[in-house]
C-alpha positions as protocol buffer text, in pm:
chain_id: "A"
residue {
  index: 1
  type: MET
  ca { x: -1022 y: 520 z: 1607 }
}
residue {
  index: 2
  type: ASN
  ca { x: -1270 y: 231 z: 1605 }
}
residue {
  index: 3
  type: GLN
  ca { x: -1533 y: 429 z: 1419 }
}
residue {
  index: 4
  type: PRO
  ca { x: -1570 y: 378 z: 1043 }
}
residue {
  index: 5
  type: PHE
  ca { x: -1362 y: 616 z: 835 }
}
residue {
  index: 6
  type: HIS
  ca { x: -1574 y: 780 z: 567 }
}
residue {
  index: 7
  type: PHE
  ca { x: -1435 y: 873 z: 227 }
}
residue {
  index: 8
  type: LYS
  ca { x: -1622 y: 1034 z: -61 }
}
residue {
  index: 9
  type: GLN
  ca { x: -1725 y: 709 z: -229 }
}
residue {
  index: 10
  type: PHE
  ca { x: -1678 y: 443 z: 38 }
}
residue {
  index: 11
  type: SER
  ca { x: -1638 y: 382 z: 411 }
}
residue {
  index: 12
  type: VAL
  ca { x: -1384 y: 169 z: 595 }
}
residue {
  index: 13
  type: SER
  ca { x: -1481 y: -17 z: 912 }
}
residue {
  index: 14
  type: GLN
  ca { x: -1173 y: -67 z: 1129 }
}
residue {
  index: 15
  type: ASP
  ca { x: -1287 y: -181 z: 1473 }
}
residue {
  index: 16
  type: GLN
  ca { x: -1152 y: -536 z: 1425 }
}
residue {
  index: 17
  type: CYS
  ca { x: -828 y: -442 z: 1252 }
}
residue {
  index: 18
  type: ALA
  ca { x: -501 y: -365 z: 1433 }
}
residue {
  index: 19
  type: MET
  ca { x: -380 y: -116 z: 1173 }
}
residue {
  index: 20
  type: LYS
  ca { x: -626 y: 168 z: 1131 }
}
residue {
  index: 21
  type: VAL
  ca { x: -677 y: 397 z: 835 }
}
residue {
  index: 22
  type: GLY
  ca { x: -368 y: 617 z: 814 }
}
residue {
  index: 23
  type: THR
  ca { x: -181 y: 858 z: 592 }
}
residue {
  index: 24
  type: ASP
  ca { x: 58 y: 591 z: 461 }
}
residue {
  index: 25
  type: GLY
  ca { x: -222 y: 383 z: 316 }
}
residue {
  index: 26
  type: VAL
  ca { x: -396 y: 685 z: 166 }
}
residue {
  index: 27
  type: LEU
  ca { x: -71 y: 801 z: 4 }
}
residue {
  index: 28
  type: LEU
  ca { x: -11 y: 460 z: -150 }
}
residue {
  index: 29
  type: GLY
  ca { x: -369 y: 420 z: -268 }
}
residue {
  index: 30
  type: ALA
  ca { x: -366 y: 763 z: -432 }
}
residue {
  index: 31
  type: TRP
  ca { x: -17 y: 743 z: -588 }
}
residue {
  index: 32
  type: ALA
  ca { x: 30 y: 383 z: -701 }
}
residue {
  index: 33
  type: GLY
  ca { x: -17 y: 325 z: -1071 }
}
residue {
  index: 34
  type: LYS
  ca { x: -39 y: 692 z: -1166 }
}
residue {
  index: 35
  type: ASN
  ca { x: -37 y: 742 z: -1543 }
}
residue {
  index: 36
  type: SER
  ca { x: -117 y: 377 z: -1604 }
}
residue {
  index: 37
  type: ASP
  ca { x: -431 y: 171 z: -1652 }
}
residue {
  index: 38
  type: PRO
  ca { x: -384 y: -165 z: -1477 }
}
residue {
  index: 39
  type: TYR
  ca { x: -643 y: -436 z: -1524 }
}
residue {
  index: 40
  type: SER
  ca { x: -517 y: -688 z: -1266 }
}
residue {
  index: 41
  type: ILE
  ca { x: -408 y: -558 z: -923 }
}
residue {
  index: 42
  type: LEU
  ca { x: -276 y: -734 z: -612 }
}
residue {
  index: 43
  type: ASP
  ca { x: -272 y: -574 z: -264 }
}
residue {
  index: 44
  type: VAL
  ca { x: -29 y: -754 z: -30 }
}
residue {
  index: 45
  type: GLY
  ca { x: -117 y: -724 z: 338 }
}
residue {
  index: 46
  type: ALA
  ca { x: -455 y: -563 z: 279 }
}
residue {
  index: 47
  type: GLY
  ca { x: -553 y: -480 z: 639 }
}
residue {
  index: 48
  type: THR
  ca { x: -887 y: -302 z: 626 }
}
residue {
  index: 49
  type: GLY
  ca { x: -886 y: -310 z: 246 }
}
residue {
  index: 50
  type: LEU
  ca { x: -835 y: 66 z: 223 }
}
residue {
  index: 51
  type: ILE
  ca { x: -576 y: 59 z: -56 }
}
residue {
  index: 52
  type: SER
  ca { x: -774 y: -192 z: -263 }
}
residue {
  index: 53
  type: LEU
  ca { x: -1086 y: 23 z: -229 }
}
residue {
  index: 54
  type: MET
  ca { x: -899 y: 335 z: -339 }
}
residue {
  index: 55
  type: LEU
  ca { x: -761 y: 151 z: -641 }
}
residue {
  index: 56
  type: ALA
  ca { x: -1107 y: 16 z: -725 }
}
residue {
  index: 57
  type: GLN
  ca { x: -1235 y: 375 z: -728 }
}
residue {
  index: 58
  type: ARG
  ca { x: -947 y: 497 z: -943 }
}
residue {
  index: 59
  type: PHE
  ca { x: -932 y: 210 z: -1193 }
}
residue {
  index: 60
  type: THR
  ca { x: -1291 y: 137 z: -1285 }
}
residue {
  index: 61
  type: ASP
  ca { x: -1223 y: -174 z: -1496 }
}
residue {
  index: 62
  type: ALA
  ca { x: -962 y: -334 z: -1271 }
}
residue {
  index: 63
  type: GLN
  ca { x: -998 y: -671 z: -1101 }
}
residue {
  index: 64
  type: ILE
  ca { x: -840 y: -640 z: -756 }
}
residue {
  index: 65
  type: GLU
  ca { x: -724 y: -923 z: -534 }
}
residue {
  index: 66
  type: ALA
  ca { x: -586 y: -886 z: -182 }
}
residue {
  index: 67
  type: VAL
  ca { x: -395 y: -1107 z: 59 }
}
residue {
  index: 68
  type: GLU
  ca { x: -433 y: -1083 z: 438 }
}
residue {
  index: 69
  type: ILE
  ca { x: -301 y: -1335 z: 693 }
}
residue {
  index: 70
  type: GLU
  ca { x: -450 y: -1202 z: 1020 }
}
residue {
  index: 71
  type: ASP
  ca { x: -795 y: -1347 z: 1096 }
}
residue {
  index: 72
  type: LEU
  ca { x: -983 y: -1038 z: 1211 }
}
residue {
  index: 73
  type: ALA
  ca { x: -823 y: -811 z: 953 }
}
residue {
  index: 74
  type: TYR
  ca { x: -924 y: -1056 z: 680 }
}
residue {
  index: 75
  type: GLU
  ca { x: -1285 y: -1056 z: 805 }
}
residue {
  index: 76
  type: GLN
  ca { x: -1286 y: -677 z: 820 }
}
residue {
  index: 77
  type: CYS
  ca { x: -1140 y: -649 z: 472 }
}
residue {
  index: 78
  type: VAL
  ca { x: -1407 y: -878 z: 328 }
}
residue {
  index: 79
  type: GLU
  ca { x: -1676 y: -676 z: 509 }
}
residue {
  index: 80
  type: ASN
  ca { x: -1546 y: -350 z: 363 }
}
residue {
  index: 81
  type: PHE
  ca { x: -1523 y: -499 z: 15 }
}
residue {
  index: 82
  type: GLU
  ca { x: -1880 y: -629 z: 32 }
}
residue {
  index: 83
  type: ASN
  ca { x: -2013 y: -296 z: 160 }
}
residue {
  index: 84
  type: SER
  ca { x: -1856 y: -102 z: -127 }
}
residue {
  index: 85
  type: GLU
  ca { x: -2005 y: -50 z: -472 }
}
residue {
  index: 86
  type: TRP
  ca { x: -1715 y: -244 z: -624 }
}
residue {
  index: 87
  type: GLY
  ca { x: -1766 y: -572 z: -439 }
}
residue {
  index: 88
  type: ASP
  ca { x: -1786 y: -768 z: -764 }
}
residue {
  index: 89
  type: ARG
  ca { x: -1429 y: -660 z: -853 }
}
residue {
  index: 90
  type: LEU
  ca { x: -1267 y: -713 z: -512 }
}
residue {
  index: 91
  type: PHE
  ca { x: -1159 y: -1040 z: -349 }
}
residue {
  index: 92
  type: CYS
  ca { x: -945 y: -1112 z: -45 }
}
residue {
  index: 93
  type: TYR
  ca { x: -749 y: -1433 z: 19 }
}
residue {
  index: 94
  type: HIS
  ca { x: -692 y: -1545 z: 378 }
}
residue {
  index: 95
  type: CYS
  ca { x: -335 y: -1674 z: 375 }
}
residue {
  index: 96
  type: SER
  ca { x: 27 y: -1568 z: 398 }
}
residue {
  index: 97
  type: PHE
  ca { x: 187 y: -1402 z: 98 }
}
residue {
  index: 98
  type: ASN
  ca { x: 428 y: -1695 z: 69 }
}
residue {
  index: 99
  type: GLN
  ca { x: 137 y: -1940 z: 48 }
}
residue {
  index: 100
  type: PHE
  ca { x: -32 y: -1724 z: -211 }
}
residue {
  index: 101
  type: VAL
  ca { x: 283 y: -1704 z: -426 }
}
residue {
  index: 102
  type: GLU
  ca { x: 335 y: -2081 z: -409 }
}
residue {
  index: 103
  type: GLU
  ca { x: -20 y: -2161 z: -516 }
}
residue {
  index: 104
  type: TRP
  ca { x: -85 y: -1884 z: -770 }
}
residue {
  index: 105
  type: ASP
  ca { x: 24 y: -1870 z: -1132 }
}
residue {
  index: 106
  type: GLU
  ca { x: -152 y: -1553 z: -1248 }
}
residue {
  index: 107
  type: SER
  ca { x: 36 y: -1229 z: -1311 }
}
residue {
  index: 108
  type: TYR
  ca { x: -56 y: -874 z: -1215 }
}
residue {
  index: 109
  type: ASP
  ca { x: -22 y: -536 z: -1385 }
}
residue {
  index: 110
  type: LEU
  ca { x: 10 y: -363 z: -1047 }
}
residue {
  index: 111
  type: ILE
  ca { x: 122 y: -503 z: -712 }
}
residue {
  index: 112
  type: VAL
  ca { x: 104 y: -276 z: -407 }
}
residue {
  index: 113
  type: SER
  ca { x: 200 y: -314 z: -44 }
}
residue {
  index: 114
  type: ASN
  ca { x: 208 y: -104 z: 270 }
}
residue {
  index: 115
  type: PRO
  ca { x: 443 y: -349 z: 443 }
}
residue {
  index: 116
  type: PRO
  ca { x: 538 y: -395 z: 808 }
}
residue {
  index: 117
  type: PHE
  ca { x: 820 y: -155 z: 897 }
}
residue {
  index: 118
  type: PHE
  ca { x: 924 y: -235 z: 1247 }
}
residue {
  index: 119
  type: THR
  ca { x: 1195 y: -456 z: 1392 }
}
residue {
  index: 120
  type: GLU
  ca { x: 1175 y: -717 z: 1663 }
}
residue {
  index: 121
  type: ASP
  ca { x: 1319 y: -492 z: 1935 }
}
residue {
  index: 122
  type: THR
  ca { x: 1000 y: -285 z: 1939 }
}
residue {
  index: 123
  type: PHE
  ca { x: 742 y: -561 z: 1986 }
}
residue {
  index: 124
  type: SER
  ca { x: 444 y: -459 z: 2195 }
}
residue {
  index: 125
  type: ASN
  ca { x: 209 y: -676 z: 2400 }
}
residue {
  index: 126
  type: ASP
  ca { x: -56 y: -657 z: 2128 }
}
residue {
  index: 127
  type: GLU
  ca { x: 10 y: -964 z: 1915 }
}
residue {
  index: 128
  type: GLN
  ca { x: -244 y: -867 z: 1651 }
}
residue {
  index: 129
  type: ARG
  ca { x: -94 y: -522 z: 1604 }
}
residue {
  index: 130
  type: ASP
  ca { x: 258 y: -664 z: 1603 }
}
residue {
  index: 131
  type: LEU
  ca { x: 170 y: -904 z: 1325 }
}
residue {
  index: 132
  type: ALA
  ca { x: 45 y: -618 z: 1114 }
}
residue {
  index: 133
  type: ARG
  ca { x: 339 y: -389 z: 1183 }
}
residue {
  index: 134
  type: PHE
  ca { x: 651 y: -594 z: 1206 }
}
residue {
  index: 135
  type: ASN
  ca { x: 895 y: -691 z: 938 }
}
residue {
  index: 136
  type: SER
  ca { x: 917 y: -1041 z: 1085 }
}
residue {
  index: 137
  type: SER
  ca { x: 569 y: -1125 z: 954 }
}
residue {
  index: 138
  type: LEU
  ca { x: 662 y: -1028 z: 597 }
}
residue {
  index: 139
  type: PRO
  ca { x: 1033 y: -962 z: 544 }
}
residue {
  index: 140
  type: PHE
  ca { x: 1105 y: -729 z: 255 }
}
residue {
  index: 141
  type: SER
  ca { x: 1304 y: -1004 z: 81 }
}
residue {
  index: 142
  type: GLN
  ca { x: 993 y: -1226 z: 70 }
}
residue {
  index: 143
  type: LEU
  ca { x: 787 y: -935 z: -55 }
}
residue {
  index: 144
  type: PHE
  ca { x: 1026 y: -863 z: -343 }
}
residue {
  index: 145
  type: GLU
  ca { x: 1069 y: -1230 z: -428 }
}
residue {
  index: 146
  type: GLY
  ca { x: 693 y: -1277 z: -448 }
}
residue {
  index: 147
  type: ALA
  ca { x: 645 y: -960 z: -651 }
}
residue {
  index: 148
  type: GLN
  ca { x: 913 y: -1072 z: -894 }
}
residue {
  index: 149
  type: LYS
  ca { x: 726 y: -1400 z: -950 }
}
residue {
  index: 150
  type: LEU
  ca { x: 380 y: -1247 z: -989 }
}
residue {
  index: 151
  type: LEU
  ca { x: 451 y: -923 z: -1176 }
}
residue {
  index: 152
  type: ALA
  ca { x: 346 y: -902 z: -1541 }
}
residue {
  index: 153
  type: THR
  ca { x: 617 y: -824 z: -1797 }
}
residue {
  index: 154
  type: GLU
  ca { x: 519 y: -456 z: -1808 }
}
residue {
  index: 155
  type: GLY
  ca { x: 381 y: -450 z: -1455 }
}
residue {
  index: 156
  type: ARG
  ca { x: 462 y: -214 z: -1168 }
}
residue {
  index: 157
  type: PHE
  ca { x: 535 y: -295 z: -804 }
}
residue {
  index: 158
  type: VAL
  ca { x: 475 y: -6 z: -561 }
}
residue {
  index: 159
  type: ILE
  ca { x: 550 y: 17 z: -189 }
}
residue {
  index: 160
  type: ILE
  ca { x: 567 y: 279 z: 84 }
}
residue {
  index: 161
  type: ALA
  ca { x: 845 y: 255 z: 343 }
}
residue {
  index: 162
  type: PRO
  ca { x: 1050 y: 463 z: 585 }
}
residue {
  index: 163
  type: LYS
  ca { x: 1292 y: 691 z: 402 }
}
residue {
  index: 164
  type: LEU
  ca { x: 1584 y: 540 z: 596 }
}
residue {
  index: 165
  type: LEU
  ca { x: 1528 y: 206 z: 418 }
}
residue {
  index: 166
  type: GLU
  ca { x: 1563 y: 354 z: 70 }
}
residue {
  index: 167
  type: GLU
  ca { x: 1906 y: 216 z: -19 }
}
residue {
  index: 168
  type: GLU
  ca { x: 1828 y: -126 z: 127 }
}
residue {
  index: 169
  type: LEU
  ca { x: 1513 y: -149 z: -85 }
}
residue {
  index: 170
  type: LEU
  ca { x: 1684 y: -35 z: -405 }
}
residue {
  index: 171
  type: ILE
  ca { x: 1954 y: -300 z: -359 }
}
residue {
  index: 172
  type: LEU
  ca { x: 1696 y: -563 z: -273 }
}
residue {
  index: 173
  type: GLY
  ca { x: 1497 y: -476 z: -584 }
}
residue {
  index: 174
  type: GLN
  ca { x: 1803 y: -521 z: -805 }
}
residue {
  index: 175
  type: ARG
  ca { x: 1866 y: -862 z: -649 }
}
residue {
  index: 176
  type: PHE
  ca { x: 1527 y: -968 z: -788 }
}
residue {
  index: 177
  type: ASN
  ca { x: 1566 y: -777 z: -1117 }
}
residue {
  index: 178
  type: LEU
  ca { x: 1317 y: -511 z: -1014 }
}
residue {
  index: 179
  type: PHE
  ca { x: 1436 y: -156 z: -1078 }
}
residue {
  index: 180
  type: ALA
  ca { x: 1304 y: 166 z: -926 }
}
residue {
  index: 181
  type: VAL
  ca { x: 1158 y: 402 z: -1186 }
}
residue {
  index: 182
  type: LYS
  ca { x: 975 y: 644 z: -957 }
}
residue {
  index: 183
  type: LYS
  ca { x: 1044 y: 783 z: -611 }
}
residue {
  index: 184
  type: LEU
  ca { x: 823 y: 1009 z: -402 }
}
residue {
  index: 185
  type: TYR
  ca { x: 979 y: 1154 z: -86 }
}
residue {
  index: 186
  type: VAL
  ca { x: 723 y: 1256 z: 177 }
}
residue {
  index: 187
  type: LYS
  ca { x: 757 y: 1488 z: 477 }
}
residue {
  index: 188
  type: GLY
  ca { x: 498 y: 1601 z: 730 }
}
residue {
  index: 189
  type: ASN
  ca { x: 568 y: 1975 z: 707 }
}
residue {
  index: 190
  type: PRO
  ca { x: 836 y: 2206 z: 562 }
}
residue {
  index: 191
  type: SER
  ca { x: 1053 y: 2200 z: 875 }
}
residue {
  index: 192
  type: THR
  ca { x: 1075 y: 1821 z: 919 }
}
residue {
  index: 193
  type: PRO
  ca { x: 1295 y: 1571 z: 733 }
}
residue {
  index: 194
  type: PHE
  ca { x: 1156 y: 1328 z: 480 }
}
residue {
  index: 195
  type: LYS
  ca { x: 1012 y: 1033 z: 673 }
}
residue {
  index: 196
  type: ARG
  ca { x: 854 y: 818 z: 401 }
}
residue {
  index: 197
  type: ILE
  ca { x: 937 y: 713 z: 51 }
}
residue {
  index: 198
  type: LEU
  ca { x: 708 y: 563 z: -213 }
}
residue {
  index: 199
  type: LEU
  ca { x: 891 y: 350 z: -468 }
}
residue {
  index: 200
  type: GLU
  ca { x: 768 y: 215 z: -801 }
}
residue {
  index: 201
  type: PHE
  ca { x: 961 y: -78 z: -947 }
}
residue {
  index: 202
  type: GLN
  ca { x: 949 y: -246 z: -1286 }
}
residue {
  index: 203
  type: ARG
  ca { x: 1144 y: -517 z: -1467 }
}
residue {
  index: 204
  type: LYS
  ca { x: 1318 y: -278 z: -1706 }
}
residue {
  index: 205
  type: ASN
  ca { x: 1602 y: -59 z: -1579 }
}
residue {
  index: 206
  type: SER
  ca { x: 1550 y: 305 z: -1678 }
}
residue {
  index: 207
  type: ALA
  ca { x: 1592 y: 660 z: -1551 }
}
residue {
  index: 208
  type: ILE
  ca { x: 1431 y: 731 z: -1215 }
}
residue {
  index: 209
  type: GLU
  ca { x: 1163 y: 999 z: -1187 }
}
residue {
  index: 210
  type: THR
  ca { x: 1194 y: 1170 z: -847 }
}
residue {
  index: 211
  type: SER
  ca { x: 944 y: 1401 z: -676 }
}
residue {
  index: 212
  type: GLU
  ca { x: 869 y: 1537 z: -330 }
}
residue {
  index: 213
  type: LEU
  ca { x: 552 y: 1589 z: -129 }
}
residue {
  index: 214
  type: THR
  ca { x: 489 y: 1791 z: 188 }
}
residue {
  index: 215
  type: ILE
  ca { x: 162 y: 1705 z: 362 }
}
residue {
  index: 216
  type: GLU
  ca { x: 97 y: 2016 z: 574 }
}
residue {
  index: 217
  type: ASN
  ca { x: 213 y: 2378 z: 572 }
}
residue {
  index: 218
  type: THR
  ca { x: 114 y: 2404 z: 938 }
}
residue {
  index: 219
  type: ARG
  ca { x: -100 y: 2180 z: 1159 }
}
residue {
  index: 220
  type: HIS
  ca { x: -421 y: 2091 z: 968 }
}
residue {
  index: 221
  type: ASN
  ca { x: -327 y: 2339 z: 693 }
}
residue {
  index: 222
  type: TYR
  ca { x: -268 y: 2098 z: 406 }
}
residue {
  index: 223
  type: THR
  ca { x: -55 y: 2175 z: 104 }
}
residue {
  index: 224
  type: GLU
  ca { x: -209 y: 2206 z: -241 }
}
residue {
  index: 225
  type: ASP
  ca { x: 1 y: 1911 z: -360 }
}
residue {
  index: 226
  type: TYR
  ca { x: -141 y: 1685 z: -90 }
}
residue {
  index: 227
  type: LYS
  ca { x: -494 y: 1808 z: -155 }
}
residue {
  index: 228
  type: ASN
  ca { x: -458 y: 1745 z: -526 }
}
residue {
  index: 229
  type: LEU
  ca { x: -330 y: 1393 z: -467 }
}
residue {
  index: 230
  type: THR
  ca { x: -608 y: 1294 z: -225 }
}
residue {
  index: 231
  type: LYS
  ca { x: -903 y: 1516 z: -318 }
}
residue {
  index: 232
  type: ASP
  ca { x: -1096 y: 1233 z: -485 }
}
residue {
  index: 233
  type: PHE
  ca { x: -1109 y: 1053 z: -150 }
}
residue {
  index: 234
  type: TYR
  ca { x: -1105 y: 1278 z: 157 }
}
residue {
  index: 235
  type: LEU
  ca { x: -1436 y: 1441 z: 250 }
}
residue {
  index: 236
  type: LYS
  ca { x: -1255 y: 1750 z: 381 }
}
residue {
  index: 237
  type: PHE
  ca { x: -1105 y: 1826 z: 41 }
}
């Protein structure tokens, strides 16, 4: 898991970062902002920089900024940005999201986050990994409040989260006048329940577009939908 992860147009070093390249990040990087053309993008909790790199590949004119609080992850993110062909359009800030929101007055067409999911009762002995994974480091309420302040009038805010948090996130969005307009339910294979949800929010309340995605038919036998979503990135597709 410490080896660089190679995609078609870039590679991601991950030996210094607690959260490695994973399916959640790839899903978000491939799905966020579909059918739009954002110019200014913000990646909250960038980790290795994977999602920012995917968005830089997809949106060739976009200026992408990222925020990462953990020291080693920040250094790794900067390294991956600099080693990509889009280094002139990528920048990472080393601070908390709250600090960034307080000091920043720009707005963004697209804000994305693969936020910490886990609760305090499942802390491990790996402080670095805990900081990346746990809701205590970036509560969803802070994430939505910051997105509400930084989102452009017609902008989109996109997150991936456990399916079981769906209702909580929809209610939280409404509290900050951010309304879900797209939902993507994700399951590992046809026989398992939906485990993840991707949600796209905007300032205007409108009908919600709902879709579903199954990743595999059987082990390592990927569905056509998943291949189509990620084929511009994965070497194996």
